[in-house]
Amino acid sequence: MSVELSQDQRAFGEYARRWLKENAPPPPPERLPITPIEVMTIGQRDYLQAWQRKCYDAGLVGADYPKEYGGHGHTGCQRIANQEMNRAGVPFLINIVGLSMAAPTILQHGTEEQKRKFIPGCLSGDEIWCQGFSEPGAGSDLANQRTSAVRDGDEWIINGHKVWTSLGHFARWMILVTRTSKDDKYNGLTYFLCPIEGHPGVRVRPLVKITGETGFNEVFFEDVRVPDANRLDEVGKGWAVAMTTLLSERGASEGAGSGGGRGESAIRDLISLARSTWRNGVLAADDPVTRDAIMQRAIVAEGMRQNAKRARVPALCDHPMRLPLQQKLTGSEFQQGNARLGVEIAGAHSTLYKRDPRAPQAGHWPLAYLNSYGNTIAAGTNEIQRNILGERVLGLPKTK
Amino acid sequence: MTTAKTVSKDFGFGEDEAMLRDMARRMLSERLPMDRLRKLVAEAPEPVYDKGERAPWDTQLWSEIVALGWTGLAVSEAEGGSDISLAGIAGIVEEVGRHALPSPLIPTLMASLVLRAASGEVAGQLLARIAGGATASLAITNDRGSWEPEHAPLIAREEAGALVLHGDARFVQDAFKADFLIASARLGETFVLCAVETDADGLRLEADHIHDLTRDQASAHFQGVRVSDAAVVSRDAASVLRAAWPGLLVLVSADLCGASERLLQTTVEYAKERVQFDRPIGFFQAVKHPLVDAMVEIDRARSLLYYAAAEIDAGIDKAEIAARMAKSAASDAAAFISDRAIQLHGGIGFTWEYGLHIHFKRNLHNQALFGDGVHQRKKLADLLIGPVSTSPNLGRDPAAT
Ligand SMILES: Cc1cc2nc3c(=O)[nH]c(=O)nc-3n(C[C@H](O)[C@H](O)[C@H](O)COP(=O)(O)OP(=O)(O)OC[C@H]3O[C@@H](n4cnc5c(N)ncnc54)[C@H](O)[C@@H]3O)c2cc1C
């Protein structure tokens, strides 16, 4: 029941607060998107990469990683750094795949050499990573992989097609799941750390989202050669490695801000929108239905915050995974519900696309609403999340 | 109460509180398993529903509960109670809700919280009585079911150095199990809070016919009840009730959370066992997914419950916000799992004999008590957005003029 902070954690928190206050980033050269997976332009990328590097140098990123892999060697401090970064309202860290998926997976499954080679770039943000799991035929059914890897001496030859690859357009590396045997759906998979940018045979093609913006990509592999040294864990162990990645990805939502300060500011934004929007001659903030709807959001926001707190009090948790496994589901539906309510409150104004000079808040609400489906679909759809919670936590029979 | 205070990291739910809660769970699951509860309160509908007899309760179990000191949970040590954290009390009340225990415990805890808020000598003596095993209930609700502390159900008049109470207090919980009532009355421009023995002259308790099988409820008719100075708890009843209100909401929310978790687990077990189309029905996502959604809602309510309890313990001025959030979340979570529990059991869940309706009805009762989700959110909006503007200038779009 150890919920008190250690001396190191307290000191670290104070340091982080001070550093963030003294090192507020300069204004971005152009409007930043809401999440890292929507970074589109080189201007945004360069700005965000420089910011991550600065945070990394200050010790706020990679806080809990061992020093020999480029980390700062603390224990339990990354959570605190994330909290403070959220609270300070600074820009997000761009290398989300590197930080919350590649690095933890390599730490657990990599050779000593792989850990020394790959983890530092994940943390500093100098090397941007992308995730090559999904394929046209392998979405929720992730193990249904077709992209093949065939051994050729010290190398592997990769052929296939990945889709929905966020940040693929800026990525130096990809965490890649391939099929190395057709005999066994789950045990025929192998995991690679595959070079992307400028690598022969790799072609990255942007895909356009429902917002009209690009953001993710499809990636084609044509006789792409990858050295065996870039294979992560054993041949045929790709499924287990991919599970490590998914677990880190879904657990990362705390870092991504779904549990913390973001919630409060979302409610503040909705209230100020309601206070400044006239509808049918009445301020939206005076409309009882709108007031009720905003309060419903406020209750969810506070509930998520207190869930995160309760998850650290074992005596108040019936099942250790019960609260943590809810984060992705509740976080993404919270954001979606807020955005949808924002659209409703803004009324006729939410018909305006961001290009329209009269669009309030640069068209934020309808764009946020459209974009919110990215989070309810990505990282395992929310239907799949409900399967997982029903099966792992409630013990109901498996869907598969 | 105005200094900056912080909420403890474990909500005030430490090892002692965990031990008490676990003990409560063990004892109640041993002494009040489902078949025993069914026999106790739901043997047949005729006595309660047709004849209007009051719901039975296990007085032997109650005397053991008194011996364990549960009536004194919210009473200070100086007055003979155990004075544990409100989160700890919530933990025990969750068990009470989980087992749908028919007892005057929750109304007595509510009366304790009101007496604590009142403080003073009279309140202190009554708290000591409660710690010694006396039971109490609140008579603070008027005929319209208003939850505003100013809408006192009774009228008080000063007569020959005493107060005389007239009027009807409605929705008095477990009145027939209570030794005394804490009643609120209007006295001219002020409000008084009085302690009245349930066998006092001029007081008549009339049982309501209610759905919930695990409690009684009464209309308390005050026809010239005399209250001496020694029984006047406070001459500022509205402030006292307002101060105690968040705690009252926490107690009802805890009951709702416990009963809802029970309905969830019961339905999950059934979904693992009941086979249709050659599979346990929990395989089907129309069954599985709503159960997950219910879990998410119950968890939200529980987290807000402990948060509210901890804020109240820390004396945070805005504890009302957390408590109203908790009651809103708990009422809505309860409504949802109650609904799904019956539906997902199919025909068997619809039968009297199976007994799901016991927790369902207890929830339905508690959902309404002290205001449902909509009511809580209406009050919350006043706190978080500000009152609805009444200025005539704000009522019209400036663009229109
Ligand atoms: C914004 C965004 C970014 C993404 N980034 C990446 C990335 O960087 N790398 C990467 O590899 N992938 C990425 N993805 C892909 C994402 O992981 C998949 O889209 C997701 O797993 C769903 O797969 P699918 O699109 O093939 O849908 P499908 O699996 O075909 O699902 C279609 C519908 O069926 C439902 N469904 C499917 N199976 C079940 C079931 N068993 N039970 C109940 N319902 C079911 C789904 O919930 C969904 O509603 C991204 C997706 C989005 C939207």
PDB file of N, CA, C and O in Angstrom, chain B residues 226-279:
ATOM      1  N   ARG B 226     -43.896  18.107  21.921  1.00  0.00           N
ATOM      2  CA  ARG B 226     -43.146  19.095  22.725  1.00  0.00           C
ATOM      3  C   ARG B 226     -41.670  18.725  22.785  1.00  0.00           C
ATOM      4  O   ARG B 226     -41.313  17.571  23.030  1.00  0.00           O
ATOM      5  N   VAL B 227     -40.828  19.730  22.527  1.00  0.00           N
ATOM      6  CA  VAL B 227     -39.389  19.503  22.538  1.00  0.00           C
ATOM      7  C   VAL B 227     -38.759  20.451  23.553  1.00  0.00           C
ATOM      8  O   VAL B 227     -38.873  21.674  23.415  1.00  0.00           O
ATOM      9  N   SER B 228     -38.136  19.908  24.570  1.00  0.00           N
ATOM     10  CA  SER B 228     -37.505  20.779  25.567  1.00  0.00           C
ATOM     11  C   SER B 228     -36.170  21.279  25.033  1.00  0.00           C
ATOM     12  O   SER B 228     -35.659  20.770  24.034  1.00  0.00           O
ATOM     13  N   ASP B 229     -35.604  22.258  25.704  1.00  0.00           N
ATOM     14  CA  ASP B 229     -34.313  22.824  25.295  1.00  0.00           C
ATOM     15  C   ASP B 229     -33.240  21.751  25.172  1.00  0.00           C
ATOM     16  O   ASP B 229     -32.356  21.837  24.319  1.00  0.00           O
ATOM     17  N   ALA B 230     -33.362  20.749  26.061  1.00  0.00           N
ATOM     18  CA  ALA B 230     -32.343  19.701  26.092  1.00  0.00           C
ATOM     19  C   ALA B 230     -32.381  18.816  24.845  1.00  0.00           C
ATOM     20  O   ALA B 230     -31.543  17.936  24.688  1.00  0.00           O
ATOM     21  N   ALA B 231     -33.388  19.054  23.979  1.00  0.00           N
ATOM     22  CA  ALA B 231     -33.463  18.233  22.769  1.00  0.00           C
ATOM     23  C   ALA B 231     -33.333  19.086  21.503  1.00  0.00           C
ATOM     24  O   ALA B 231     -33.522  18.597  20.404  1.00  0.00           O
ATOM     25  N   VAL B 232     -33.008  20.371  21.686  1.00  0.00           N
ATOM     26  CA  VAL B 232     -32.787  21.218  20.507  1.00  0.00           C
ATOM     27  C   VAL B 232     -31.325  21.098  20.092  1.00  0.00           C
ATOM     28  O   VAL B 232     -30.417  21.507  20.805  1.00  0.00           O
ATOM     29  N   VAL B 233     -31.110  20.488  18.959  1.00  0.00           N
ATOM     30  CA  VAL B 233     -29.752  20.193  18.495  1.00  0.00           C
ATOM     31  C   VAL B 233     -29.089  21.431  17.901  1.00  0.00           C
ATOM     32  O   VAL B 233     -27.904  21.673  18.087  1.00  0.00           O
ATOM     33  N   SER B 234     -29.884  22.207  17.160  1.00  0.00           N
ATOM     34  CA  SER B 234     -29.307  23.400  16.546  1.00  0.00           C
ATOM     35  C   SER B 234     -30.407  24.401  16.230  1.00  0.00           C
ATOM     36  O   SER B 234     -31.541  24.027  15.938  1.00  0.00           O
ATOM     37  N   ARG B 235     -30.065  25.693  16.318  1.00  0.00           N
ATOM     38  CA  ARG B 235     -31.013  26.732  15.923  1.00  0.00           C
ATOM     39  C   ARG B 235     -30.631  27.295  14.560  1.00  0.00           C
ATOM     40  O   ARG B 235     -31.131  28.329  14.138  1.00  0.00           O
ATOM     41  N   ASP B 236     -29.731  26.586  13.886  1.00  0.00           N
ATOM     42  CA  ASP B 236     -29.368  26.966  12.514  1.00  0.00           C
ATOM     43  C   ASP B 236     -29.366  25.698  11.654  1.00  0.00           C
ATOM     44  O   ASP B 236     -28.339  25.294  11.106  1.00  0.00           O
ATOM     45  N   ALA B 237     -30.557  25.096  11.576  1.00  0.00           N
ATOM     46  CA  ALA B 237     -30.663  23.779  10.943  1.00  0.00           C
ATOM     47  C   ALA B 237     -30.187  23.777   9.499  1.00  0.00           C
ATOM     48  O   ALA B 237     -29.528  22.827   9.052  1.00  0.00           O
ATOM     49  N   ALA B 238     -30.504  24.854   8.774  1.00  0.00           N
ATOM     50  CA  ALA B 238     -30.171  24.833   7.344  1.00  0.00           C
ATOM     51  C   ALA B 238     -28.660  24.747   7.139  1.00  0.00           C
ATOM     52  O   ALA B 238     -28.178  23.984   6.301  1.00  0.00           O
ATOM     53  N   SER B 239     -27.902  25.514   7.947  1.00  0.00           N
ATOM     54  CA  SER B 239     -26.433  25.469   7.798  1.00  0.00           C
ATOM     55  C   SER B 239     -25.894  24.103   8.185  1.00  0.00           C
ATOM     56  O   SER B 239     -24.972  23.577   7.546  1.00  0.00           O
ATOM     57  N   VAL B 240     -26.455  23.563   9.267  1.00  0.00           N
ATOM     58  CA  VAL B 240     -25.982  22.252   9.724  1.00  0.00           C
ATOM     59  C   VAL B 240     -26.236  21.195   8.652  1.00  0.00           C
ATOM     60  O   VAL B 240     -25.353  20.415   8.294  1.00  0.00           O
ATOM     61  N   LEU B 241     -27.439  21.198   8.110  1.00  0.00           N
ATOM     62  CA  LEU B 241     -27.768  20.198   7.096  1.00  0.00           C
ATOM     63  C   LEU B 241     -26.903  20.389   5.851  1.00  0.00           C
ATOM     64  O   LEU B 241     -26.435  19.426   5.250  1.00  0.00           O
ATOM     65  N   ARG B 242     -26.676  21.643   5.498  1.00  0.00           N
ATOM     66  CA  ARG B 242     -25.856  21.898   4.313  1.00  0.00           C
ATOM     67  C   ARG B 242     -24.440  21.363   4.536  1.00  0.00           C
ATOM     68  O   ARG B 242     -23.849  20.791   3.642  1.00  0.00           O
ATOM     69  N   ALA B 243     -23.923  21.565   5.746  1.00  0.00           N
ATOM     70  CA  ALA B 243     -22.570  21.092   6.041  1.00  0.00           C
ATOM     71  C   ALA B 243     -22.499  19.568   6.026  1.00  0.00           C
ATOM     72  O   ALA B 243     -21.499  18.981   5.615  1.00  0.00           O
ATOM     73  N   ALA B 244     -23.580  18.923   6.487  1.00  0.00           N
ATOM     74  CA  ALA B 244     -23.561  17.458   6.570  1.00  0.00           C
ATOM     75  C   ALA B 244     -23.890  16.802   5.236  1.00  0.00           C
ATOM     76  O   ALA B 244     -23.598  15.627   5.033  1.00  0.00           O
ATOM     77  N   TRP B 245     -24.511  17.563   4.347  1.00  0.00           N
ATOM     78  CA  TRP B 245     -25.073  16.996   3.115  1.00  0.00           C
ATOM     79  C   TRP B 245     -24.083  16.144   2.313  1.00  0.00           C
ATOM     80  O   TRP B 245     -24.417  15.008   1.909  1.00  0.00           O
ATOM     81  N   PRO B 246     -22.875  16.630   2.039  1.00  0.00           N
ATOM     82  CA  PRO B 246     -21.943  15.800   1.257  1.00  0.00           C
ATOM     83  C   PRO B 246     -21.739  14.418   1.883  1.00  0.00           C
ATOM     84  O   PRO B 246     -21.684  13.418   1.165  1.00  0.00           O
ATOM     85  N   GLY B 247     -21.699  14.366   3.195  1.00  0.00           N
ATOM     86  CA  GLY B 247     -21.525  13.072   3.862  1.00  0.00           C
ATOM     87  C   GLY B 247     -22.726  12.164   3.662  1.00  0.00           C
ATOM     88  O   GLY B 247     -22.589  10.954   3.486  1.00  0.00           O
ATOM     89  N   LEU B 248     -23.933  12.760   3.678  1.00  0.00           N
ATOM     90  CA  LEU B 248     -25.138  11.968   3.448  1.00  0.00           C
ATOM     91  C   LEU B 248     -25.112  11.373   2.043  1.00  0.00           C
ATOM     92  O   LEU B 248     -25.440  10.201   1.828  1.00  0.00           O
ATOM     93  N   LEU B 249     -24.674  12.195   1.087  1.00  0.00           N
ATOM     94  CA  LEU B 249     -24.585  11.711  -0.296  1.00  0.00           C
ATOM     95  C   LEU B 249     -23.576  10.571  -0.404  1.00  0.00           C
ATOM     96  O   LEU B 249     -23.781   9.606  -1.135  1.00  0.00           O
ATOM     97  N   VAL B 250     -22.480  10.686   0.337  1.00  0.00           N
ATOM     98  CA  VAL B 250     -21.451   9.628   0.312  1.00  0.00           C
ATOM     99  C   VAL B 250     -22.034   8.308   0.830  1.00  0.00           C
ATOM    100  O   VAL B 250     -21.803   7.253   0.253  1.00  0.00           O
ATOM    101  N   LEU B 251     -22.823   8.373   1.893  1.00  0.00           N
ATOM    102  CA  LEU B 251     -23.376   7.130   2.451  1.00  0.00           C
ATOM    103  C   LEU B 251     -24.314   6.442   1.462  1.00  0.00           C
ATOM    104  O   LEU B 251     -24.227   5.235   1.254  1.00  0.00           O
ATOM    105  N   VAL B 252     -25.194   7.215   0.839  1.00  0.00           N
ATOM    106  CA  VAL B 252     -26.107   6.590  -0.134  1.00  0.00           C
ATOM    107  C   VAL B 252     -25.311   6.063  -1.326  1.00  0.00           C
ATOM    108  O   VAL B 252     -25.581   4.965  -1.841  1.00  0.00           O
ATOM    109  N   SER B 253     -24.307   6.827  -1.768  1.00  0.00           N
ATOM    110  CA  SER B 253     -23.500   6.393  -2.910  1.00  0.00           C
ATOM    111  C   SER B 253     -22.779   5.088  -2.596  1.00  0.00           C
ATOM    112  O   SER B 253     -22.657   4.214  -3.454  1.00  0.00           O
ATOM    113  N   ALA B 254     -22.295   4.964  -1.380  1.00  0.00           N
ATOM    114  CA  ALA B 254     -21.574   3.745  -1.002  1.00  0.00           C
ATOM    115  C   ALA B 254     -22.515   2.545  -1.049  1.00  0.00           C
ATOM    116  O   ALA B 254     -22.155   1.478  -1.565  1.00  0.00           O
ATOM    117  N   ASP B 255     -23.726   2.724  -0.541  1.00  0.00           N
ATOM    118  CA  ASP B 255     -24.717   1.647  -0.588  1.00  0.00           C
ATOM    119  C   ASP B 255     -24.971   1.256  -2.049  1.00  0.00           C
ATOM    120  O   ASP B 255     -24.975   0.069  -2.410  1.00  0.00           O
ATOM    121  N   LEU B 256     -25.154   2.269  -2.901  1.00  0.00           N
ATOM    122  CA  LEU B 256     -25.403   2.016  -4.326  1.00  0.00           C
ATOM    123  C   LEU B 256     -24.230   1.273  -4.966  1.00  0.00           C
ATOM    124  O   LEU B 256     -24.423   0.341  -5.751  1.00  0.00           O
ATOM    125  N   CYS B 257     -23.010   1.686  -4.651  1.00  0.00           N
ATOM    126  CA  CYS B 257     -21.829   1.050  -5.256  1.00  0.00           C
ATOM    127  C   CYS B 257     -21.755  -0.417  -4.852  1.00  0.00           C
ATOM    128  O   CYS B 257     -21.476  -1.283  -5.689  1.00  0.00           O
ATOM    129  N   GLY B 258     -21.995  -0.691  -3.582  1.00  0.00           N
ATOM    130  CA  GLY B 258     -21.903  -2.070  -3.115  1.00  0.00           C
ATOM    131  C   GLY B 258     -22.962  -2.955  -3.752  1.00  0.00           C
ATOM    132  O   GLY B 258     -22.668  -4.057  -4.234  1.00  0.00           O
ATOM    133  N   ALA B 259     -24.205  -2.467  -3.779  1.00  0.00           N
ATOM    134  CA  ALA B 259     -25.289  -3.267  -4.359  1.00  0.00           C
ATOM    135  C   ALA B 259     -25.068  -3.445  -5.857  1.00  0.00           C
ATOM    136  O   ALA B 259     -25.350  -4.510  -6.422  1.00  0.00           O
ATOM    137  N   SER B 260     -24.527  -2.417  -6.510  1.00  0.00           N
ATOM    138  CA  SER B 260     -24.315  -2.494  -7.955  1.00  0.00           C
ATOM    139  C   SER B 260     -23.213  -3.486  -8.287  1.00  0.00           C
ATOM    140  O   SER B 260     -23.318  -4.246  -9.249  1.00  0.00           O
ATOM    141  N   GLU B 261     -22.158  -3.483  -7.509  1.00  0.00           N
ATOM    142  CA  GLU B 261     -21.077  -4.445  -7.741  1.00  0.00           C
ATOM    143  C   GLU B 261     -21.615  -5.865  -7.559  1.00  0.00           C
ATOM    144  O   GLU B 261     -21.257  -6.778  -8.306  1.00  0.00           O
ATOM    145  N   ARG B 262     -22.489  -6.047  -6.580  1.00  0.00           N
ATOM    146  CA  ARG B 262     -23.079  -7.363  -6.373  1.00  0.00           C
ATOM    147  C   ARG B 262     -23.895  -7.794  -7.590  1.00  0.00           C
ATOM    148  O   ARG B 262     -23.777  -8.930  -8.064  1.00  0.00           O
ATOM    149  N   LEU B 263     -24.707  -6.885  -8.120  1.00  0.00           N
ATOM    150  CA  LEU B 263     -25.511  -7.204  -9.302  1.00  0.00           C
ATOM    151  C   LEU B 263     -24.607  -7.524 -10.490  1.00  0.00           C
ATOM    152  O   LEU B 263     -24.879  -8.438 -11.269  1.00  0.00           O
ATOM    153  N   LEU B 264     -23.501  -6.772 -10.616  1.00  0.00           N
ATOM    154  CA  LEU B 264     -22.556  -7.039 -11.705  1.00  0.00           C
ATOM    155  C   LEU B 264     -21.983  -8.442 -11.580  1.00  0.00           C
ATOM    156  O   LEU B 264     -22.008  -9.226 -12.530  1.00  0.00           O
ATOM    157  N   GLN B 265     -21.472  -8.774 -10.389  1.00  0.00           N
ATOM    158  CA  GLN B 265     -20.820 -10.072 -10.215  1.00  0.00           C
ATOM    159  C   GLN B 265     -21.822 -11.220 -10.382  1.00  0.00           C
ATOM    160  O   GLN B 265     -21.504 -12.249 -10.983  1.00  0.00           O
ATOM    161  N   THR B 266     -23.038 -11.028  -9.862  1.00  0.00           N
ATOM    162  CA  THR B 266     -24.067 -12.062 -10.006  1.00  0.00           C
ATOM    163  C   THR B 266     -24.357 -12.319 -11.487  1.00  0.00           C
ATOM    164  O   THR B 266     -24.484 -13.462 -11.927  1.00  0.00           O
ATOM    165  N   THR B 267     -24.448 -11.237 -12.247  1.00  0.00           N
ATOM    166  CA  THR B 267     -24.785 -11.378 -13.661  1.00  0.00           C
ATOM    167  C   THR B 267     -23.612 -11.973 -14.436  1.00  0.00           C
ATOM    168  O   THR B 267     -23.800 -12.792 -15.339  1.00  0.00           O
ATOM    169  N   VAL B 268     -22.392 -11.575 -14.081  1.00  0.00           N
ATOM    170  CA  VAL B 268     -21.215 -12.152 -14.731  1.00  0.00           C
ATOM    171  C   VAL B 268     -21.172 -13.665 -14.485  1.00  0.00           C
ATOM    172  O   VAL B 268     -20.950 -14.454 -15.417  1.00  0.00           O
ATOM    173  N   GLU B 269     -21.430 -14.075 -13.258  1.00  0.00           N
ATOM    174  CA  GLU B 269     -21.411 -15.520 -12.953  1.00  0.00           C
ATOM    175  C   GLU B 269     -22.474 -16.246 -13.768  1.00  0.00           C
ATOM    176  O   GLU B 269     -22.230 -17.327 -14.307  1.00  0.00           O
ATOM    177  N   TYR B 270     -23.637 -15.636 -13.843  1.00  0.00           N
ATOM    178  CA  TYR B 270     -24.714 -16.275 -14.605  1.00  0.00           C
ATOM    179  C   TYR B 270     -24.315 -16.383 -16.082  1.00  0.00           C
ATOM    180  O   TYR B 270     -24.543 -17.420 -16.730  1.00  0.00           O
ATOM    181  N   ALA B 271     -23.676 -15.329 -16.608  1.00  0.00           N
ATOM    182  CA  ALA B 271     -23.293 -15.315 -18.025  1.00  0.00           C
ATOM    183  C   ALA B 271     -22.207 -16.342 -18.338  1.00  0.00           C
ATOM    184  O   ALA B 271     -22.024 -16.750 -19.475  1.00  0.00           O
ATOM    185  N   LYS B 272     -21.486 -16.773 -17.324  1.00  0.00           N
ATOM    186  CA  LYS B 272     -20.463 -17.813 -17.543  1.00  0.00           C
ATOM    187  C   LYS B 272     -21.103 -19.197 -17.545  1.00  0.00           C
ATOM    188  O   LYS B 272     -20.566 -20.129 -18.122  1.00  0.00           O
ATOM    189  N   GLU B 273     -22.238 -19.324 -16.857  1.00  0.00           N
ATOM    190  CA  GLU B 273     -22.827 -20.654 -16.671  1.00  0.00           C
ATOM    191  C   GLU B 273     -23.987 -20.958 -17.605  1.00  0.00           C
ATOM    192  O   GLU B 273     -24.127 -22.083 -18.078  1.00  0.00           O
ATOM    193  N   ARG B 274     -24.791 -20.000 -17.870  1.00  0.00           N
ATOM    194  CA  ARG B 274     -25.976 -20.236 -18.685  1.00  0.00           C
ATOM    195  C   ARG B 274     -25.559 -20.481 -20.139  1.00  0.00           C
ATOM    196  O   ARG B 274     -24.921 -19.617 -20.761  1.00  0.00           O
ATOM    197  N   VAL B 275     -25.901 -21.653 -20.675  1.00  0.00           N
ATOM    198  CA  VAL B 275     -25.522 -22.012 -22.040  1.00  0.00           C
ATOM    199  C   VAL B 275     -26.735 -21.923 -22.956  1.00  0.00           C
ATOM    200  O   VAL B 275     -27.793 -22.454 -22.647  1.00  0.00           O
ATOM    201  N   GLN B 276     -26.566 -21.194 -24.053  1.00  0.00           N
ATOM    202  CA  GLN B 276     -27.553 -21.164 -25.132  1.00  0.00           C
ATOM    203  C   GLN B 276     -26.788 -21.146 -26.442  1.00  0.00           C
ATOM    204  O   GLN B 276     -25.684 -20.582 -26.512  1.00  0.00           O
ATOM    205  N   PHE B 277     -27.343 -21.751 -27.466  1.00  0.00           N
ATOM    206  CA  PHE B 277     -26.632 -21.872 -28.742  1.00  0.00           C
ATOM    207  C   PHE B 277     -25.255 -22.502 -28.536  1.00  0.00           C
ATOM    208  O   PHE B 277     -24.261 -22.083 -29.115  1.00  0.00           O
ATOM    209  N   ASP B 278     -25.172 -23.442 -27.642  1.00  0.00           N
ATOM    210  CA  ASP B 278     -23.960 -24.215 -27.358  1.00  0.00           C
ATOM    211  C   ASP B 278     -22.817 -23.403 -26.748  1.00  0.00           C
ATOM    212  O   ASP B 278     -21.674 -23.846 -26.749  1.00  0.00           O
ATOM    213  N   ARG B 279     -23.090 -22.199 -26.266  1.00  0.00           N
ATOM    214  CA  ARG B 279     -22.037 -21.398 -25.654  1.00  0.00           C
ATOM    215  C   ARG B 279     -22.569 -20.730 -24.388  1.00  0.00           C
ATOM    216  O   ARG B 279     -23.747 -20.395 -24.332  1.00  0.00           O
TER     217      ARG B 279
END
